[in-house]
């Protein structure tokens, strides 16, 4: 999940807490094995190396592809799970190097969900194109872990995978869970806000950890699939609270993709949010 993962359970039953933690861990590892683009023995690898041949997928993968296709449509093409191929051009490691225009153009030639043929349960990608569930996979894993824990216990809890989380129920005394919002200017050293949540998902998108500095500008890792470059004028961080972690993460990413229009976009969605 590319970050620290934790489960907070408001209970005095240590055995129960440990058991629920095992449930969350097993589900997180299962989803990572199945959908990580870095592994070579999963469905994503088979799709990305099919060379233009059709690939039949299982129901869970189909569900995520349907979700991604919907996001692509309602975002006007900005949310695109094929844009991950641009990582071959960009390295967001805090340096000052940007790729040459021809390198970006070469990668951009393989971006565009509209070029895919998706008819459940079969996906056909043109040779050279790839999918990447990185924009929704961690949030999906958070919600899945939360669902399994809810099925096993009535204790209030928070699943937190790398800062994207799902809360279920207030703590004892009807107290909400407090979430500190990281200061992107001092990542890991301070918080800007405290958000209280009792039930639902919270997710953050931004450039706190993955960026390059170019011509005096900080360029975040969220890329515009139309240009192959980081979104111009994107906020430093967007934090969204929604019904699920997947919904919160999708909205925060879509907001970043709109650059200076992030606030207006989120206000139109009627969700709780913060923009830094």
Short mmCIF file of C-alpha atoms in Angstrom, two decimals:
data_model
loop_
_atom_site.label_atom_id
_atom_site.label_comp_id
_atom_site.label_asym_id
_atom_site.label_seq_id
_atom_site.Cartn_x
_atom_site.Cartn_y
_atom_site.Cartn_z
CA UNK A 1 0.00 0.00 0.00
CA UNK A 2 3.07 2.23 -0.26
CA UNK A 3 2.79 3.56 3.28
CA UNK A 4 2.12 2.68 6.91
CA UNK A 5 -1.14 0.83 7.50
CA UNK A 6 -3.02 0.65 10.78
CA UNK A 7 -6.28 -0.42 12.33
CA UNK A 8 -7.70 1.41 15.34
CA UNK A 9 -10.41 -0.42 17.29
CA UNK A 10 -12.21 1.07 20.30
CA UNK A 11 -12.42 -2.03 22.47
CA UNK A 12 -10.95 -3.53 25.63
CA UNK A 13 -10.81 -6.94 23.95
CA UNK A 14 -7.20 -7.27 22.79
CA UNK A 15 -7.89 -10.66 21.22
CA UNK A 16 -10.68 -9.19 19.13
CA UNK A 17 -8.49 -6.28 18.03
CA UNK A 18 -5.70 -8.63 16.97
CA UNK A 19 -8.13 -10.84 15.10
CA UNK A 20 -9.61 -7.88 13.22
CA UNK A 21 -6.11 -6.66 12.41
CA UNK A 22 -5.33 -10.03 10.83
CA UNK A 23 -8.50 -9.72 8.76
CA UNK A 24 -7.51 -6.28 7.50
CA UNK A 25 -3.94 -7.37 6.78
CA UNK A 26 -4.96 -10.43 4.81
CA UNK A 27 -7.37 -8.42 2.68
CA UNK A 28 -4.82 -5.66 2.04
CA UNK A 29 -2.21 -8.18 0.94
CA UNK A 30 -4.71 -9.99 -1.26
CA UNK A 31 -5.69 -6.81 -3.10
CA UNK A 32 -2.07 -5.69 -3.44
CA UNK A 33 -1.08 -9.04 -4.93
CA UNK A 34 -3.99 -8.98 -7.32
CA UNK A 35 -3.84 -5.39 -8.57
CA UNK A 36 -0.28 -4.09 -8.09
CA UNK A 37 1.32 -3.01 -11.33
CA UNK A 38 4.72 -3.95 -9.93
CA UNK A 39 4.04 -7.70 -9.80
CA UNK A 40 4.30 -10.11 -12.70
CA UNK A 41 1.81 -12.80 -11.80
CA UNK A 42 -1.50 -10.98 -11.51
CA UNK A 43 -4.38 -9.79 -13.66
CA UNK A 44 -2.92 -6.33 -14.22
CA UNK A 45 0.28 -7.82 -15.61
CA UNK A 46 -1.70 -10.10 -17.92
CA UNK A 47 -3.73 -7.17 -19.22
CA UNK A 48 -0.71 -4.93 -19.69
CA UNK A 49 1.25 -7.58 -21.55
CA UNK A 50 -1.52 -8.99 -23.71
CA UNK A 51 -0.16 -7.24 -26.80
CA UNK A 52 -3.57 -6.30 -28.12
CA UNK A 53 -5.20 -9.67 -27.41
CA UNK A 54 -8.46 -9.87 -25.43
CA UNK A 55 -8.21 -10.67 -21.73
CA UNK A 56 -11.10 -12.17 -19.80
CA UNK A 57 -11.29 -10.86 -16.23
CA UNK A 58 -12.99 -11.97 -13.01
CA UNK A 59 -15.94 -10.22 -11.39
CA UNK A 60 -13.89 -8.12 -8.97
CA UNK A 61 -11.61 -6.81 -11.70
CA UNK A 62 -14.65 -6.12 -13.85
CA UNK A 63 -16.15 -4.10 -11.01
CA UNK A 64 -13.06 -1.91 -10.81
CA UNK A 65 -12.92 -1.50 -14.60
CA UNK A 66 -16.57 -0.45 -14.62
CA UNK A 67 -15.83 2.06 -11.88
CA UNK A 68 -12.81 3.43 -13.74
CA UNK A 69 -14.81 3.68 -16.97
CA UNK A 70 -17.49 5.68 -15.17
CA UNK A 71 -14.88 7.99 -13.66
CA UNK A 72 -13.37 8.53 -17.10
CA UNK A 73 -16.76 9.45 -18.52
CA UNK A 74 -17.93 11.82 -15.79
CA UNK A 75 -14.54 13.55 -15.60
CA UNK A 76 -14.48 14.28 -19.31
CA UNK A 77 -11.49 11.98 -19.76
CA UNK A 78 -9.34 13.52 -17.01
CA UNK A 79 -9.53 10.43 -14.77
CA UNK A 80 -7.84 7.80 -16.91
CA UNK A 81 -6.43 4.49 -15.64
CA UNK A 82 -4.30 4.21 -18.78
CA UNK A 83 -2.32 7.35 -17.90
CA UNK A 84 -0.11 5.35 -15.54
CA UNK A 85 2.15 4.59 -18.51
CA UNK A 86 3.41 8.17 -18.15
CA UNK A 87 5.44 6.97 -15.17
CA UNK A 88 7.95 5.72 -17.72
CA UNK A 89 8.66 9.38 -18.55
CA UNK A 90 8.38 11.02 -15.11
CA UNK A 91 10.25 10.40 -11.86
CA UNK A 92 8.70 12.27 -8.93
CA UNK A 93 11.52 11.90 -6.45
CA UNK A 94 11.95 15.51 -5.38
CA UNK A 95 14.58 16.35 -8.01
CA UNK A 96 14.63 19.02 -10.70
CA UNK A 97 14.58 17.00 -13.91
CA UNK A 98 11.65 16.83 -16.28
CA UNK A 99 11.46 14.53 -19.31
CA UNK A 100 12.23 15.72 -22.83
CA UNK A 101 9.16 16.57 -24.95
CA UNK A 102 9.68 13.58 -27.24
CA UNK A 103 9.76 11.22 -24.25
CA UNK A 104 6.45 12.60 -22.98
CA UNK A 105 4.98 12.41 -26.48
CA UNK A 106 6.03 8.77 -26.82
CA UNK A 107 4.36 7.83 -23.54
CA UNK A 108 1.29 9.94 -24.28
CA UNK A 109 0.73 7.97 -27.48
CA UNK A 110 -0.27 5.02 -25.25
CA UNK A 111 -2.75 6.93 -23.07
CA UNK A 112 -6.50 7.01 -23.58
CA UNK A 113 -9.19 4.80 -22.05
CA UNK A 114 -11.41 5.61 -25.05
CA UNK A 115 -9.08 3.43 -27.14
CA UNK A 116 -9.80 0.40 -24.96
CA UNK A 117 -12.60 -2.03 -25.76
CA UNK A 118 -14.31 -3.00 -22.53
CA UNK A 119 -17.31 -5.32 -22.58
CA UNK A 120 -17.63 -7.20 -19.30
CA UNK A 121 -15.87 -9.60 -18.84
CA UNK A 122 -13.43 -8.94 -21.71
CA UNK A 123 -10.93 -6.11 -22.04
CA UNK A 124 -8.89 -5.35 -25.14
CA UNK A 125 -6.12 -2.77 -24.93
CA UNK A 126 -4.13 -1.73 -27.99
CA UNK A 127 -0.56 -3.04 -27.82
CA UNK A 128 1.65 -0.80 -25.71
CA UNK A 129 -1.16 0.50 -23.53
CA UNK A 130 -1.43 -0.33 -19.84
CA UNK A 131 -3.90 0.05 -17.01
CA UNK A 132 -2.97 1.15 -13.53
CA UNK A 133 -5.37 0.92 -10.58
CA UNK A 134 -3.05 3.13 -8.50
CA UNK A 135 -5.63 5.91 -8.41
CA UNK A 136 -8.31 3.76 -6.78
CA UNK A 137 -6.66 0.56 -5.54
CA UNK A 138 -5.62 1.67 -2.05
CA UNK A 139 -8.98 3.31 -1.39
CA UNK A 140 -10.75 0.17 -2.58
CA UNK A 141 -8.61 -1.91 -0.23
CA UNK A 142 -9.52 0.35 2.71
CA UNK A 143 -13.23 -0.07 2.04
CA UNK A 144 -12.91 -3.81 1.53
CA UNK A 145 -11.07 -4.23 4.84
CA UNK A 146 -13.70 -2.09 6.57
CA UNK A 147 -16.50 -4.22 5.15
CA UNK A 148 -14.94 -7.43 6.41
CA UNK A 149 -14.35 -5.96 9.87
CA UNK A 150 -17.94 -4.71 10.09
CA UNK A 151 -19.11 -8.23 9.29
CA UNK A 152 -17.16 -9.60 12.26
CA UNK A 153 -17.57 -7.02 15.00
CA UNK A 154 -19.75 -4.17 16.24
CA UNK A 155 -16.79 -2.33 17.77
CA UNK A 156 -16.06 1.15 16.34
CA UNK A 157 -12.90 1.27 14.22
CA UNK A 158 -10.78 3.13 11.69
CA UNK A 159 -8.90 1.47 8.85
CA UNK A 160 -6.01 3.70 7.78
CA UNK A 161 -3.83 2.75 4.82
CA UNK A 162 -1.26 5.45 4.24
CA UNK A 163 -3.57 8.28 5.26
CA UNK A 164 -6.60 7.13 3.29
CA UNK A 165 -9.12 5.80 5.78
CA UNK A 166 -12.56 4.51 6.59
CA UNK A 167 -14.21 5.12 9.98
CA UNK A 168 -17.09 3.09 11.33
CA UNK A 169 -18.97 4.37 14.33
CA UNK A 170 -18.13 6.90 17.05
CA UNK A 171 -15.76 6.01 19.85
CA UNK A 172 -17.08 5.38 23.33
CA UNK A 173 -18.83 8.42 24.72
CA UNK A 174 -20.04 9.27 21.20
CA UNK A 175 -16.70 10.89 20.50
CA UNK A 176 -15.64 11.26 16.83
CA UNK A 177 -12.33 10.05 15.48
CA UNK A 178 -9.85 12.91 15.06
CA UNK A 179 -7.75 13.00 11.89
CA UNK A 180 -4.80 15.36 11.60
CA UNK A 181 -4.25 16.80 8.12
CA UNK A 182 -0.58 16.78 7.23
CA UNK A 183 1.08 20.08 6.35
CA UNK A 184 2.38 19.49 2.78
CA UNK A 185 5.11 22.08 3.39
CA UNK A 186 6.41 20.05 6.36
CA UNK A 187 5.38 16.51 5.60
CA UNK A 188 5.40 14.33 8.70
CA UNK A 189 6.35 17.25 10.95
CA UNK A 190 3.11 19.10 11.55
CA UNK A 191 -0.60 19.23 10.94
CA UNK A 192 -2.72 22.02 9.52
CA UNK A 193 -6.20 20.91 10.47
CA UNK A 194 -8.07 18.42 12.56
CA UNK A 195 -11.02 16.76 10.86
CA UNK A 196 -13.52 14.85 12.95
CA UNK A 197 -15.25 11.86 11.43
CA UNK A 198 -17.55 9.19 12.85
CA UNK A 199 -18.54 7.22 9.78
CA UNK A 200 -17.35 7.20 6.17
CA UNK A 201 -14.20 7.64 4.14
CA UNK A 202 -11.45 10.26 4.05
CA UNK A 203 -8.73 10.53 1.41
CA UNK A 204 -6.04 12.97 0.38
CA UNK A 205 -4.43 13.77 -2.97
CA UNK A 206 -1.53 16.14 -3.44
CA UNK A 207 2.16 16.71 -3.99
CA UNK A 208 3.54 16.37 -0.44
CA UNK A 209 5.76 13.39 -1.14
CA UNK A 210 5.96 12.97 -4.90
CA UNK A 211 7.02 15.99 -6.94
CA UNK A 212 9.74 17.65 -8.99
CA UNK A 213 10.87 21.28 -8.85
CA UNK A 214 11.22 22.85 -12.27
CA UNK A 215 11.91 26.49 -13.12
CA UNK A 216 11.03 27.44 -9.56
CA UNK A 217 7.71 25.61 -9.68
CA UNK A 218 6.69 22.57 -7.69
CA UNK A 219 5.11 20.01 -10.00
CA UNK A 220 3.03 17.28 -8.36
CA UNK A 221 2.72 13.70 -9.52
CA UNK A 222 -0.89 13.89 -10.72
CA UNK A 223 -0.61 14.07 -14.49
CA UNK A 224 -2.98 15.54 -17.04
CA UNK A 225 -3.69 12.73 -19.55
CA UNK A 226 -4.22 15.34 -22.28
CA UNK A 227 -0.74 16.87 -22.01
CA UNK A 228 1.33 14.25 -20.19
CA UNK A 229 2.44 16.96 -17.74
CA UNK A 230 1.57 17.65 -14.11
CA UNK A 231 -1.70 19.50 -13.72
CA UNK A 232 -1.08 23.23 -13.93
CA UNK A 233 -2.31 25.15 -10.89
CA UNK A 234 -3.23 22.06 -8.87
CA UNK A 235 -3.63 22.53 -5.08
CA UNK A 236 -0.88 21.33 -2.78
CA UNK A 237 -3.35 18.98 -1.11
CA UNK A 238 -7.02 18.12 -1.37
CA UNK A 239 -8.73 16.26 1.49
CA UNK A 240 -12.25 14.90 1.00
CA UNK A 241 -14.69 13.21 3.38
CA UNK A 242 -17.34 11.09 1.69
CA UNK A 243 -19.44 7.99 2.16
CA UNK A 244 -16.58 5.62 1.33
CA UNK A 245 -12.83 5.92 1.04
CA UNK A 246 -13.05 5.09 -2.67
CA UNK A 247 -15.49 7.92 -3.24
CA UNK A 248 -13.35 10.33 -1.21
CA UNK A 249 -10.18 9.35 -3.07
CA UNK A 250 -11.82 9.62 -6.48
CA UNK A 251 -13.20 13.07 -5.72
CA UNK A 252 -9.90 14.34 -4.32
CA UNK A 253 -8.05 13.15 -7.42
CA UNK A 254 -10.66 14.59 -9.77
CA UNK A 255 -10.40 17.89 -7.91
CA UNK A 256 -6.61 17.97 -8.36
CA UNK A 257 -7.04 17.19 -12.05
CA UNK A 258 -9.12 20.35 -12.37
CA UNK A 259 -6.25 22.51 -11.13
CA UNK A 260 -7.50 25.98 -10.13
CA UNK A 261 -11.06 24.69 -10.52
CA UNK A 262 -10.68 22.19 -7.66
CA UNK A 263 -12.69 24.18 -5.11
CA UNK A 264 -15.60 24.87 -7.44
CA UNK A 265 -15.71 21.20 -8.40
CA UNK A 266 -15.88 20.00 -4.79
CA UNK A 267 -18.44 22.62 -3.77
CA UNK A 268 -20.66 21.27 -6.54
CA UNK A 269 -20.35 17.74 -5.13
CA UNK A 270 -21.70 18.76 -1.70
CA UNK A 271 -19.00 16.94 0.26
CA UNK A 272 -16.86 18.02 3.20
CA UNK A 273 -13.38 19.00 2.00
CA UNK A 274 -10.24 20.99 2.67
CA UNK A 275 -7.87 22.48 0.11
CA UNK A 276 -4.31 23.52 0.89
#
